[in-house]
Amino acid sequence: QKEVEQNSGPLSVPEGAIASLNCTYSDRGSQSFFWYRQYSGKSPELIMFIYSNGDKEDGRFTAQLNKASQYVSLLIRDSQPSDSATYLCASGGNAGNNRKLIWGLGTSLAVNP
Amino acid sequence: GAVVSQHPSRVICKSGTSVKIECRSLDFQATTMFWYRQFPKQSLMLMATSNEGSKATYEQGVEKDKFLINHASLTLSTLTVTSAHPEDSSFYICSARDQIAGGGETQYFGPGTRLLVL
């Protein structure tokens, strides 16, 4: 069973702090990894993707991938109350999965003013 | 780019009626779309994969005769909930697969349809 695991949280951080969200995956054949943000009552929105080991930065967001440890993380710098949402990790790019994304259950983040 | 729309955004119907939900890729062609369902405070659940010009592939436990999927064009997939019952009340979300930088692909989501069956 191919799985993506996330801590459900809630993760609570003060405004201005760094929020660190973590994800592990079981399928070594996965080639791409995604972070989606989902506000309550809304649909998911893609915020980051990463293919290669190391860090990828986009504004206040940094995605980190370690394929040897099968670990993906998302760092949010200078967290804002508007970052409060559920963050979904997904893996993809494995033709054996019919190219579906494998989803984690999400981590709830609360940024406190 | 990569905008996906859904219609209607919200629907209330009586038990036993059928409801059709449309999913459109507005600025790209999507040979593959996905239909998800999400109950309150629960995770996304993939219902089926919709492929243009062919039959949909349903996930285990999803009744294909109850949830009819048609993907007749490269920009439109429809989900019809037949003979809806109160337990079908949920948030239905479609996504469309598109390419991203680096040669990969991912899914872009529509805004979702909230279905309430009375």
mmCIF file with all atom_site columns, C-alpha atoms in Angstrom:
data_model
loop_
_atom_site.group_PDB
_atom_site.id
_atom_site.type_symbol
_atom_site.label_atom_id
_atom_site.label_alt_id
_atom_site.label_comp_id
_atom_site.label_asym_id
_atom_site.label_entity_id
_atom_site.label_seq_id
_atom_site.pdbx_PDB_ins_code
_atom_site.Cartn_x
_atom_site.Cartn_y
_atom_site.Cartn_z
_atom_site.occupancy
_atom_site.B_iso_or_equiv
_atom_site.pdbx_formal_charge
_atom_site.auth_seq_id
_atom_site.auth_comp_id
_atom_site.auth_asym_id
_atom_site.auth_atom_id
_atom_site.pdbx_PDB_model_num
ATOM 1   C CA . GLN A 1 1   ? 0.000   0.000  0.000   1.00 0.00 ? 1   GLN A CA 1
ATOM 2   C CA . LYS A 1 2   ? 1.580   3.223  -1.156  1.00 0.00 ? 2   LYS A CA 1
ATOM 3   C CA . GLU A 1 3   ? 1.153   5.875  1.509   1.00 0.00 ? 3   GLU A CA 1
ATOM 4   C CA . VAL A 1 4   ? 1.876   9.461  2.347   1.00 0.00 ? 4   VAL A CA 1
ATOM 5   C CA . GLU A 1 5   ? 1.832   10.279 6.046   1.00 0.00 ? 5   GLU A CA 1
ATOM 6   C CA . GLN A 1 6   ? 1.458   13.601 7.796   1.00 0.00 ? 6   GLN A CA 1
ATOM 7   C CA . ASN A 1 7   ? 0.975   14.610 11.398  1.00 0.00 ? 7   ASN A CA 1
ATOM 8   C CA . SER A 1 8   ? -2.641  15.767 11.604  1.00 0.00 ? 8   SER A CA 1
ATOM 9   C CA . GLY A 1 9   ? -1.816  18.521 14.107  1.00 0.00 ? 9   GLY A CA 1
ATOM 10  C CA . PRO A 1 10  ? -3.055  21.020 14.894  1.00 0.00 ? 10  PRO A CA 1
ATOM 11  C CA . LEU A 1 11  ? 0.276   22.792 14.653  1.00 0.00 ? 11  LEU A CA 1
ATOM 12  C CA . SER A 1 12  ? 0.078   26.116 16.393  1.00 0.00 ? 12  SER A CA 1
ATOM 13  C CA . VAL A 1 13  ? 2.685   28.848 15.860  1.00 0.00 ? 13  VAL A CA 1
ATOM 14  C CA . PRO A 1 14  ? 2.784   32.535 16.776  1.00 0.00 ? 14  PRO A CA 1
ATOM 15  C CA . GLU A 1 15  ? 2.597   35.161 14.071  1.00 0.00 ? 15  GLU A CA 1
ATOM 16  C CA . GLY A 1 16  ? 6.010   35.830 12.574  1.00 0.00 ? 16  GLY A CA 1
ATOM 17  C CA . ALA A 1 17  ? 7.446   32.423 13.475  1.00 0.00 ? 17  ALA A CA 1
ATOM 18  C CA . ILE A 1 18  ? 8.541   29.648 11.125  1.00 0.00 ? 18  ILE A CA 1
ATOM 19  C CA . ALA A 1 19  ? 5.993   26.876 10.618  1.00 0.00 ? 19  ALA A CA 1
ATOM 20  C CA . SER A 1 20  ? 7.461   23.490 9.741   1.00 0.00 ? 20  SER A CA 1
ATOM 21  C CA . LEU A 1 21  ? 5.227   20.879 8.152   1.00 0.00 ? 21  LEU A CA 1
ATOM 22  C CA . ASN A 1 22  ? 6.473   17.359 7.556   1.00 0.00 ? 22  ASN A CA 1
ATOM 23  C CA . CYS A 1 23  ? 5.516   14.451 5.348   1.00 0.00 ? 23  CYS A CA 1
ATOM 24  C CA . THR A 1 24  ? 6.903   10.955 4.701   1.00 0.00 ? 24  THR A CA 1
ATOM 25  C CA . TYR A 1 25  ? 6.149   8.691  1.774   1.00 0.00 ? 25  TYR A CA 1
ATOM 26  C CA . SER A 1 26  ? 6.506   4.967  1.246   1.00 0.00 ? 26  SER A CA 1
ATOM 27  C CA . ASP A 1 27  ? 6.850   4.629  -2.547  1.00 0.00 ? 27  ASP A CA 1
ATOM 28  C CA . ARG A 1 28  ? 10.472  5.004  -3.650  1.00 0.00 ? 28  ARG A CA 1
ATOM 29  C CA . GLY A 1 29  ? 9.193   5.221  -7.227  1.00 0.00 ? 29  GLY A CA 1
ATOM 30  C CA . SER A 1 30  ? 7.585   8.606  -6.550  1.00 0.00 ? 30  SER A CA 1
ATOM 31  C CA . GLN A 1 31  ? 9.298   11.316 -8.507  1.00 0.00 ? 31  GLN A CA 1
ATOM 32  C CA . SER A 1 32  ? 7.411   14.480 -7.653  1.00 0.00 ? 32  SER A CA 1
ATOM 33  C CA . PHE A 1 33  ? 5.997   15.958 -4.505  1.00 0.00 ? 33  PHE A CA 1
ATOM 34  C CA . PHE A 1 34  ? 3.423   18.631 -3.922  1.00 0.00 ? 34  PHE A CA 1
ATOM 35  C CA . TRP A 1 35  ? 2.115   20.840 -1.171  1.00 0.00 ? 35  TRP A CA 1
ATOM 36  C CA . TYR A 1 36  ? -1.449  22.070 -1.372  1.00 0.00 ? 36  TYR A CA 1
ATOM 37  C CA . ARG A 1 37  ? -3.175  24.487 0.969   1.00 0.00 ? 37  ARG A CA 1
ATOM 38  C CA . GLN A 1 38  ? -6.860  24.048 1.791   1.00 0.00 ? 38  GLN A CA 1
ATOM 39  C CA . TYR A 1 39  ? -8.801  26.691 3.643   1.00 0.00 ? 39  TYR A CA 1
ATOM 40  C CA . SER A 1 40  ? -11.865 25.542 5.554   1.00 0.00 ? 40  SER A CA 1
ATOM 41  C CA . GLY A 1 41  ? -14.777 25.034 3.173   1.00 0.00 ? 41  GLY A CA 1
ATOM 42  C CA . LYS A 1 42  ? -12.636 25.585 0.061   1.00 0.00 ? 42  LYS A CA 1
ATOM 43  C CA . SER A 1 43  ? -10.890 23.344 -2.429  1.00 0.00 ? 43  SER A CA 1
ATOM 44  C CA . PRO A 1 44  ? -7.125  22.654 -2.369  1.00 0.00 ? 44  PRO A CA 1
ATOM 45  C CA . GLU A 1 45  ? -4.716  25.106 -3.957  1.00 0.00 ? 45  GLU A CA 1
ATOM 46  C CA . LEU A 1 46  ? -1.254  24.164 -5.202  1.00 0.00 ? 46  LEU A CA 1
ATOM 47  C CA . ILE A 1 47  ? 1.461   26.162 -3.455  1.00 0.00 ? 47  ILE A CA 1
ATOM 48  C CA . MET A 1 48  ? 4.721   24.260 -4.073  1.00 0.00 ? 48  MET A CA 1
ATOM 49  C CA . PHE A 1 49  ? 6.153   21.319 -5.966  1.00 0.00 ? 49  PHE A CA 1
ATOM 50  C CA . ILE A 1 50  ? 9.589   19.730 -5.817  1.00 0.00 ? 50  ILE A CA 1
ATOM 51  C CA . TYR A 1 51  ? 11.375  17.011 -7.771  1.00 0.00 ? 51  TYR A CA 1
ATOM 52  C CA . SER A 1 52  ? 15.004  17.129 -6.696  1.00 0.00 ? 52  SER A CA 1
ATOM 53  C CA . ASN A 1 53  ? 16.752  16.551 -3.409  1.00 0.00 ? 53  ASN A CA 1
ATOM 54  C CA . GLY A 1 54  ? 17.409  19.739 -1.511  1.00 0.00 ? 54  GLY A CA 1
ATOM 55  C CA . ASP A 1 55  ? 15.530  22.956 -1.028  1.00 0.00 ? 55  ASP A CA 1
ATOM 56  C CA . LYS A 1 56  ? 13.263  24.948 -3.291  1.00 0.00 ? 56  LYS A CA 1
ATOM 57  C CA . GLU A 1 57  ? 12.232  28.424 -2.250  1.00 0.00 ? 57  GLU A CA 1
ATOM 58  C CA . ASP A 1 58  ? 9.281   30.517 -3.392  1.00 0.00 ? 58  ASP A CA 1
ATOM 59  C CA . GLY A 1 59  ? 8.667   33.671 -1.414  1.00 0.00 ? 59  GLY A CA 1
ATOM 60  C CA . ARG A 1 60  ? 7.979   32.760 2.209   1.00 0.00 ? 60  ARG A CA 1
ATOM 61  C CA . PHE A 1 61  ? 7.692   29.066 1.349   1.00 0.00 ? 61  PHE A CA 1
ATOM 62  C CA . THR A 1 62  ? 10.530  26.524 1.177   1.00 0.00 ? 62  THR A CA 1
ATOM 63  C CA . ALA A 1 63  ? 9.993   22.922 0.199   1.00 0.00 ? 63  ALA A CA 1
ATOM 64  C CA . GLN A 1 64  ? 12.632  20.388 1.189   1.00 0.00 ? 64  GLN A CA 1
ATOM 65  C CA . LEU A 1 65  ? 13.046  16.899 -0.241  1.00 0.00 ? 65  LEU A CA 1
ATOM 66  C CA . ASN A 1 66  ? 15.222  14.068 1.000   1.00 0.00 ? 66  ASN A CA 1
ATOM 67  C CA . LYS A 1 67  ? 14.690  11.010 -1.187  1.00 0.00 ? 67  LYS A CA 1
ATOM 68  C CA . ALA A 1 68  ? 17.035  8.808  0.826   1.00 0.00 ? 68  ALA A CA 1
ATOM 69  C CA . SER A 1 69  ? 14.913  9.363  3.924   1.00 0.00 ? 69  SER A CA 1
ATOM 70  C CA . GLN A 1 70  ? 11.657  9.581  1.902   1.00 0.00 ? 70  GLN A CA 1
ATOM 71  C CA . TYR A 1 71  ? 10.869  12.838 3.593   1.00 0.00 ? 71  TYR A CA 1
ATOM 72  C CA . VAL A 1 72  ? 9.328   16.067 2.359   1.00 0.00 ? 72  VAL A CA 1
ATOM 73  C CA . SER A 1 73  ? 8.814   19.219 4.338   1.00 0.00 ? 73  SER A CA 1
ATOM 74  C CA . LEU A 1 74  ? 7.355   22.681 3.907   1.00 0.00 ? 74  LEU A CA 1
ATOM 75  C CA . LEU A 1 75  ? 8.672   25.679 5.809   1.00 0.00 ? 75  LEU A CA 1
ATOM 76  C CA . ILE A 1 76  ? 6.629   28.843 6.034   1.00 0.00 ? 76  ILE A CA 1
ATOM 77  C CA . ARG A 1 77  ? 8.661   31.844 7.161   1.00 0.00 ? 77  ARG A CA 1
ATOM 78  C CA . ASP A 1 78  ? 7.133   34.883 8.834   1.00 0.00 ? 78  ASP A CA 1
ATOM 79  C CA . SER A 1 79  ? 3.870   33.005 9.367   1.00 0.00 ? 79  SER A CA 1
ATOM 80  C CA . GLN A 1 80  ? 0.715   35.082 9.083   1.00 0.00 ? 80  GLN A CA 1
ATOM 81  C CA . PRO A 1 81  ? -2.796  34.416 10.399  1.00 0.00 ? 81  PRO A CA 1
ATOM 82  C CA . SER A 1 82  ? -3.847  34.073 6.755   1.00 0.00 ? 82  SER A CA 1
ATOM 83  C CA . ASP A 1 83  ? -1.603  30.992 6.541   1.00 0.00 ? 83  ASP A CA 1
ATOM 84  C CA . SER A 1 84  ? -3.965  29.177 8.914   1.00 0.00 ? 84  SER A CA 1
ATOM 85  C CA . ALA A 1 85  ? -5.261  26.263 6.849   1.00 0.00 ? 85  ALA A CA 1
ATOM 86  C CA . THR A 1 86  ? -4.827  22.554 6.273   1.00 0.00 ? 86  THR A CA 1
ATOM 87  C CA . TYR A 1 87  ? -1.708  21.661 4.298   1.00 0.00 ? 87  TYR A CA 1
ATOM 88  C CA . LEU A 1 88  ? -1.880  18.560 2.136   1.00 0.00 ? 88  LEU A CA 1
ATOM 89  C CA . CYS A 1 89  ? 1.209   16.679 1.005   1.00 0.00 ? 89  CYS A CA 1
ATOM 90  C CA . ALA A 1 90  ? 0.992   14.533 -2.138  1.00 0.00 ? 90  ALA A CA 1
ATOM 91  C CA . SER A 1 91  ? 3.359   12.356 -4.123  1.00 0.00 ? 91  SER A CA 1
ATOM 92  C CA . GLY A 1 92  ? 3.133   11.590 -7.804  1.00 0.00 ? 92  GLY A CA 1
ATOM 93  C CA . GLY A 1 93  ? 4.963   10.805 -10.996 1.00 0.00 ? 93  GLY A CA 1
ATOM 94  C CA . ASN A 1 94  ? 4.882   7.046  -10.641 1.00 0.00 ? 94  ASN A CA 1
ATOM 95  C CA . ALA A 1 95  ? 3.439   5.468  -13.770 1.00 0.00 ? 95  ALA A CA 1
ATOM 96  C CA . GLY A 1 96  ? 2.507   2.421  -11.749 1.00 0.00 ? 96  GLY A CA 1
ATOM 97  C CA . ASN A 1 97  ? -0.136  4.482  -9.968  1.00 0.00 ? 97  ASN A CA 1
ATOM 98  C CA . ASN A 1 98  ? -1.804  5.486  -13.244 1.00 0.00 ? 98  ASN A CA 1
ATOM 99  C CA . ARG A 1 99  ? -0.217  8.845  -12.544 1.00 0.00 ? 99  ARG A CA 1
ATOM 100 C CA . LYS A 1 100 ? -2.595  9.572  -9.670  1.00 0.00 ? 100 LYS A CA 1
ATOM 101 C CA . LEU A 1 101 ? -1.471  11.654 -6.749  1.00 0.00 ? 101 LEU A CA 1
ATOM 102 C CA . ILE A 1 102 ? -1.158  9.867  -3.418  1.00 0.00 ? 102 ILE A CA 1
ATOM 103 C CA . TRP A 1 103 ? -2.475  12.148 -0.704  1.00 0.00 ? 103 TRP A CA 1
ATOM 104 C CA . GLY A 1 104 ? -1.628  12.590 2.934   1.00 0.00 ? 104 GLY A CA 1
ATOM 105 C CA . LEU A 1 105 ? -4.465  13.369 5.326   1.00 0.00 ? 105 LEU A CA 1
ATOM 106 C CA . GLY A 1 106 ? -3.238  16.896 5.904   1.00 0.00 ? 106 GLY A CA 1
ATOM 107 C CA . THR A 1 107 ? -1.783  18.939 8.746   1.00 0.00 ? 107 THR A CA 1
ATOM 108 C CA . SER A 1 108 ? -3.864  21.683 10.286  1.00 0.00 ? 108 SER A CA 1
ATOM 109 C CA . LEU A 1 109 ? -1.878  24.885 10.908  1.00 0.00 ? 109 LEU A CA 1
ATOM 110 C CA . ALA A 1 110 ? -3.036  27.675 13.185  1.00 0.00 ? 110 ALA A CA 1
ATOM 111 C CA . VAL A 1 111 ? -1.073  30.937 13.223  1.00 0.00 ? 111 VAL A CA 1
ATOM 112 C CA . ASN A 1 112 ? -1.921  32.957 16.288  1.00 0.00 ? 112 ASN A CA 1
ATOM 113 C CA . PRO A 1 113 ? -1.811  36.773 16.161  1.00 0.00 ? 113 PRO A CA 1
ATOM 114 C CA . GLY B 2 1   ? -3.114  29.725 -16.104 1.00 0.00 ? 1   GLY B CA 1
ATOM 115 C CA . ALA B 2 2   ? -4.451  26.295 -15.079 1.00 0.00 ? 2   ALA B CA 1
ATOM 116 C CA . VAL B 2 3   ? -7.905  27.478 -14.062 1.00 0.00 ? 3   VAL B CA 1
ATOM 117 C CA . VAL B 2 4   ? -10.623 24.930 -13.380 1.00 0.00 ? 4   VAL B CA 1
ATOM 118 C CA . SER B 2 5   ? -14.268 25.830 -12.888 1.00 0.00 ? 5   SER B CA 1
ATOM 119 C CA . GLN B 2 6   ? -17.154 23.867 -11.457 1.00 0.00 ? 6   GLN B CA 1
ATOM 120 C CA . HIS B 2 7   ? -20.876 24.372 -11.745 1.00 0.00 ? 7   HIS B CA 1
ATOM 121 C CA . PRO B 2 8   ? -23.005 24.608 -9.736  1.00 0.00 ? 8   PRO B CA 1
ATOM 122 C CA . SER B 2 9   ? -21.199 25.762 -6.624  1.00 0.00 ? 9   SER B CA 1
ATOM 123 C CA . ARG B 2 10  ? -24.034 24.675 -4.413  1.00 0.00 ? 10  ARG B CA 1
ATOM 124 C CA . VAL B 2 11  ? -27.090 22.515 -4.978  1.00 0.00 ? 11  VAL B CA 1
ATOM 125 C CA . ILE B 2 12  ? -29.964 21.407 -2.801  1.00 0.00 ? 12  ILE B CA 1
ATOM 126 C CA . CYS B 2 13  ? -32.163 18.611 -4.072  1.00 0.00 ? 13  CYS B CA 1
ATOM 127 C CA . LYS B 2 14  ? -34.805 16.195 -2.899  1.00 0.00 ? 14  LYS B CA 1
ATOM 128 C CA . SER B 2 15  ? -33.994 12.584 -2.156  1.00 0.00 ? 15  SER B CA 1
ATOM 129 C CA . GLY B 2 16  ? -34.333 10.412 -5.251  1.00 0.00 ? 16  GLY B CA 1
ATOM 130 C CA . THR B 2 17  ? -33.454 13.063 -7.800  1.00 0.00 ? 17  THR B CA 1
ATOM 131 C CA . SER B 2 18  ? -30.312 13.179 -9.935  1.00 0.00 ? 18  SER B CA 1
ATOM 132 C CA . VAL B 2 19  ? -27.778 15.975 -9.881  1.00 0.00 ? 19  VAL B CA 1
ATOM 133 C CA . LYS B 2 20  ? -25.216 16.807 -12.556 1.00 0.00 ? 20  LYS B CA 1
ATOM 134 C CA . ILE B 2 21  ? -21.992 18.632 -11.751 1.00 0.00 ? 21  ILE B CA 1
ATOM 135 C CA . GLU B 2 22  ? -19.793 20.109 -14.473 1.00 0.00 ? 22  GLU B CA 1
ATOM 136 C CA . CYS B 2 23  ? -16.032 20.526 -14.343 1.00 0.00 ? 23  CYS B CA 1
ATOM 137 C CA . ARG B 2 24  ? -14.265 22.625 -16.959 1.00 0.00 ? 24  ARG B CA 1
ATOM 138 C CA . SER B 2 25  ? -10.615 23.395 -17.634 1.00 0.00 ? 25  SER B CA 1
ATOM 139 C CA . LEU B 2 26  ? -10.736 27.005 -18.803 1.00 0.00 ? 26  LEU B CA 1
ATOM 140 C CA . ASP B 2 27  ? -7.286  27.691 -20.215 1.00 0.00 ? 27  ASP B CA 1
ATOM 141 C CA . PHE B 2 28  ? -5.837  24.274 -20.951 1.00 0.00 ? 28  PHE B CA 1
ATOM 142 C CA . GLN B 2 29  ? -6.880  20.922 -22.315 1.00 0.00 ? 29  GLN B CA 1
ATOM 143 C CA . ALA B 2 30  ? -7.228  18.142 -19.804 1.00 0.00 ? 30  ALA B CA 1
ATOM 144 C CA . THR B 2 31  ? -7.252  14.572 -21.035 1.00 0.00 ? 31  THR B CA 1
ATOM 145 C CA . THR B 2 32  ? -7.563  13.448 -17.448 1.00 0.00 ? 32  THR B CA 1
ATOM 146 C CA . MET B 2 33  ? -9.733  14.838 -14.691 1.00 0.00 ? 33  MET B CA 1
ATOM 147 C CA . PHE B 2 34  ? -10.397 13.507 -11.224 1.00 0.00 ? 34  PHE B CA 1
ATOM 148 C CA . TRP B 2 35  ? -13.451 13.559 -8.992  1.00 0.00 ? 35  TRP B CA 1
ATOM 149 C CA . TYR B 2 36  ? -13.086 13.738 -5.221  1.00 0.00 ? 36  TYR B CA 1
ATOM 150 C CA . ARG B 2 37  ? -15.513 13.814 -2.335  1.00 0.00 ? 37  ARG B CA 1
ATOM 151 C CA . GLN B 2 38  ? -14.831 15.358 1.036   1.00 0.00 ? 38  GLN B CA 1
ATOM 152 C CA . PHE B 2 39  ? -16.994 15.065 4.142   1.00 0.00 ? 39  PHE B CA 1
ATOM 153 C CA . PRO B 2 40  ? -16.720 17.727 6.873   1.00 0.00 ? 40  PRO B CA 1
ATOM 154 C CA . LYS B 2 41  ? -13.382 17.682 8.682   1.00 0.00 ? 41  LYS B CA 1
ATOM 155 C CA . GLN B 2 42  ? -12.241 14.646 6.710   1.00 0.00 ? 42  GLN B CA 1
ATOM 156 C CA . SER B 2 43  ? -9.611  14.191 4.049   1.00 0.00 ? 43  SER B CA 1
ATOM 157 C CA . LEU B 2 44  ? -10.054 14.161 0.289   1.00 0.00 ? 44  LEU B CA 1
ATOM 158 C CA . MET B 2 45  ? -11.311 10.878 -1.078  1.00 0.00 ? 45  MET B CA 1
ATOM 159 C CA . LEU B 2 46  ? -10.667 10.092 -4.730  1.00 0.00 ? 46  LEU B CA 1
ATOM 160 C CA . MET B 2 47  ? -13.812 8.723  -6.337  1.00 0.00 ? 47  MET B CA 1
ATOM 161 C CA . ALA B 2 48  ? -12.765 8.222  -9.929  1.00 0.00 ? 48  ALA B CA 1
ATOM 162 C CA . THR B 2 49  ? -10.392 9.137  -12.722 1.00 0.00 ? 49  THR B CA 1
ATOM 163 C CA . SER B 2 50  ? -12.076 10.553 -15.803 1.00 0.00 ? 50  SER B CA 1
ATOM 164 C CA . ASN B 2 51  ? -10.326 10.102 -19.160 1.00 0.00 ? 51  ASN B CA 1
ATOM 165 C CA . GLU B 2 52  ? -11.427 11.934 -22.287 1.00 0.00 ? 52  GLU B CA 1
ATOM 166 C CA . GLY B 2 53  ? -13.075 9.596  -24.751 1.00 0.00 ? 53  GLY B CA 1
ATOM 167 C CA . SER B 2 54  ? -13.019 6.520  -22.549 1.00 0.00 ? 54  SER B CA 1
ATOM 168 C CA . LYS B 2 55  ? -14.725 5.054  -19.507 1.00 0.00 ? 55  LYS B CA 1
ATOM 169 C CA . ALA B 2 56  ? -13.892 6.406  -16.099 1.00 0.00 ? 56  ALA B CA 1
ATOM 170 C CA . THR B 2 57  ? -11.859 4.369  -13.646 1.00 0.00 ? 57  THR B CA 1
ATOM 171 C CA . TYR B 2 58  ? -13.567 4.135  -10.267 1.00 0.00 ? 58  TYR B CA 1
ATOM 172 C CA . GLU B 2 59  ? -11.870 3.646  -6.921  1.00 0.00 ? 59  GLU B CA 1
ATOM 173 C CA . GLN B 2 60  ? -12.728 0.634  -4.854  1.00 0.00 ? 60  GLN B CA 1
ATOM 174 C CA . GLY B 2 61  ? -16.051 1.002  -3.086  1.00 0.00 ? 61  GLY B CA 1
ATOM 175 C CA . VAL B 2 62  ? -17.410 3.729  -5.373  1.00 0.00 ? 62  VAL B CA 1
ATOM 176 C CA . GLU B 2 63  ? -20.567 2.672  -7.230  1.00 0.00 ? 63  GLU B CA 1
ATOM 177 C CA . LYS B 2 64  ? -20.134 3.435  -10.911 1.00 0.00 ? 64  LYS B CA 1
ATOM 178 C CA . ASP B 2 65  ? -23.868 3.171  -11.582 1.00 0.00 ? 65  ASP B CA 1
ATOM 179 C CA . LYS B 2 66  ? -24.605 5.753  -8.931  1.00 0.00 ? 66  LYS B CA 1
ATOM 180 C CA . PHE B 2 67  ? -21.864 8.208  -9.837  1.00 0.00 ? 67  PHE B CA 1
ATOM 181 C CA . LEU B 2 68  ? -21.922 8.531  -13.614 1.00 0.00 ? 68  LEU B CA 1
ATOM 182 C CA . ILE B 2 69  ? -18.935 10.231 -15.175 1.00 0.00 ? 69  ILE B CA 1
ATOM 183 C CA . ASN B 2 70  ? -18.735 11.527 -18.728 1.00 0.00 ? 70  ASN B CA 1
ATOM 184 C CA . HIS B 2 71  ? -15.618 13.161 -20.183 1.00 0.00 ? 71  HIS B CA 1
ATOM 185 C CA . ALA B 2 72  ? -16.797 14.012 -23.663 1.00 0.00 ? 72  ALA B CA 1
ATOM 186 C CA . SER B 2 73  ? -14.308 16.751 -24.502 1.00 0.00 ? 73  SER B CA 1
ATOM 187 C CA . LEU B 2 74  ? -10.830 17.888 -23.553 1.00 0.00 ? 74  LEU B CA 1
ATOM 188 C CA . THR B 2 75  ? -12.239 20.644 -21.368 1.00 0.00 ? 75  THR B CA 1
ATOM 189 C CA . LEU B 2 76  ? -15.343 19.140 -19.777 1.00 0.00 ? 76  LEU B CA 1
ATOM 190 C CA . SER B 2 77  ? -16.098 16.292 -17.419 1.00 0.00 ? 77  SER B CA 1
ATOM 191 C CA . THR B 2 78  ? -19.436 15.764 -15.718 1.00 0.00 ? 78  THR B CA 1
ATOM 192 C CA . LEU B 2 79  ? -20.394 13.839 -12.607 1.00 0.00 ? 79  LEU B CA 1
ATOM 193 C CA . THR B 2 80  ? -24.013 12.803 -12.201 1.00 0.00 ? 80  THR B CA 1
ATOM 194 C CA . VAL B 2 81  ? -25.169 11.643 -8.804  1.00 0.00 ? 81  VAL B CA 1
ATOM 195 C CA . THR B 2 82  ? -28.137 9.436  -9.616  1.00 0.00 ? 82  THR B CA 1
ATOM 196 C CA . SER B 2 83  ? -31.023 8.887  -7.204  1.00 0.00 ? 83  SER B CA 1
ATOM 197 C CA . ALA B 2 84  ? -29.317 11.002 -4.576  1.00 0.00 ? 84  ALA B CA 1
ATOM 198 C CA . HIS B 2 85  ? -29.914 10.276 -0.908  1.00 0.00 ? 85  HIS B CA 1
ATOM 199 C CA . PRO B 2 86  ? -29.051 12.281 2.214   1.00 0.00 ? 86  PRO B CA 1
ATOM 200 C CA . GLU B 2 87  ? -25.872 10.242 2.741   1.00 0.00 ? 87  GLU B CA 1
ATOM 201 C CA . ASP B 2 88  ? -24.610 11.563 -0.614  1.00 0.00 ? 88  ASP B CA 1
ATOM 202 C CA . SER B 2 89  ? -24.550 15.080 0.821   1.00 0.00 ? 89  SER B CA 1
ATOM 203 C CA . SER B 2 90  ? -20.934 16.161 0.620   1.00 0.00 ? 90  SER B CA 1
ATOM 204 C CA . PHE B 2 91  ? -18.408 18.520 -0.969  1.00 0.00 ? 91  PHE B CA 1
ATOM 205 C CA . TYR B 2 92  ? -17.582 17.266 -4.475  1.00 0.00 ? 92  TYR B CA 1
ATOM 206 C CA . ILE B 2 93  ? -14.366 18.592 -5.983  1.00 0.00 ? 93  ILE B CA 1
ATOM 207 C CA . CYS B 2 94  ? -12.945 18.001 -9.419  1.00 0.00 ? 94  CYS B CA 1
ATOM 208 C CA . SER B 2 95  ? -9.370  18.451 -10.539 1.00 0.00 ? 95  SER B CA 1
ATOM 209 C CA . ALA B 2 96  ? -7.679  18.474 -13.922 1.00 0.00 ? 96  ALA B CA 1
ATOM 210 C CA . ARG B 2 97  ? -4.222  17.213 -14.681 1.00 0.00 ? 97  ARG B CA 1
ATOM 211 C CA . ASP B 2 98  ? -1.840  19.612 -16.402 1.00 0.00 ? 98  ASP B CA 1
ATOM 212 C CA . GLN B 2 99  ? 1.865   19.949 -16.968 1.00 0.00 ? 99  GLN B CA 1
ATOM 213 C CA . ILE B 2 100 ? 4.109   21.970 -14.709 1.00 0.00 ? 100 ILE B CA 1
ATOM 214 C CA . ALA B 2 101 ? 7.640   23.330 -15.033 1.00 0.00 ? 101 ALA B CA 1
ATOM 215 C CA . GLY B 2 102 ? 10.318  20.686 -15.278 1.00 0.00 ? 102 GLY B CA 1
ATOM 216 C CA . GLY B 2 103 ? 8.280   18.280 -17.367 1.00 0.00 ? 103 GLY B CA 1
ATOM 217 C CA . GLY B 2 104 ? 6.119   16.975 -14.572 1.00 0.00 ? 104 GLY B CA 1
ATOM 218 C CA . GLU B 2 105 ? 2.398   17.180 -14.029 1.00 0.00 ? 105 GLU B CA 1
ATOM 219 C CA . THR B 2 106 ? 0.036   17.896 -11.221 1.00 0.00 ? 106 THR B CA 1
ATOM 220 C CA . GLN B 2 107 ? -3.627  18.521 -10.499 1.00 0.00 ? 107 GLN B CA 1
ATOM 221 C CA . TYR B 2 108 ? -5.435  21.836 -10.388 1.00 0.00 ? 108 TYR B CA 1
ATOM 222 C CA . PHE B 2 109 ? -8.690  21.913 -8.482  1.00 0.00 ? 109 PHE B CA 1
ATOM 223 C CA . GLY B 2 110 ? -12.047 23.433 -9.193  1.00 0.00 ? 110 GLY B CA 1
ATOM 224 C CA . PRO B 2 111 ? -13.768 25.399 -6.435  1.00 0.00 ? 111 PRO B CA 1
ATOM 225 C CA . GLY B 2 112 ? -16.005 22.482 -5.482  1.00 0.00 ? 112 GLY B CA 1
ATOM 226 C CA . THR B 2 113 ? -19.734 21.796 -5.397  1.00 0.00 ? 113 THR B CA 1
ATOM 227 C CA . ARG B 2 114 ? -21.561 21.515 -2.124  1.00 0.00 ? 114 ARG B CA 1
ATOM 228 C CA . LEU B 2 115 ? -24.436 19.035 -2.432  1.00 0.00 ? 115 LEU B CA 1
ATOM 229 C CA . LEU B 2 116 ? -27.211 18.827 0.117   1.00 0.00 ? 116 LEU B CA 1
ATOM 230 C CA . VAL B 2 117 ? -29.827 16.118 -0.332  1.00 0.00 ? 117 VAL B CA 1
ATOM 231 C CA . LEU B 2 118 ? -32.984 16.579 1.722   1.00 0.00 ? 118 LEU B CA 1
#
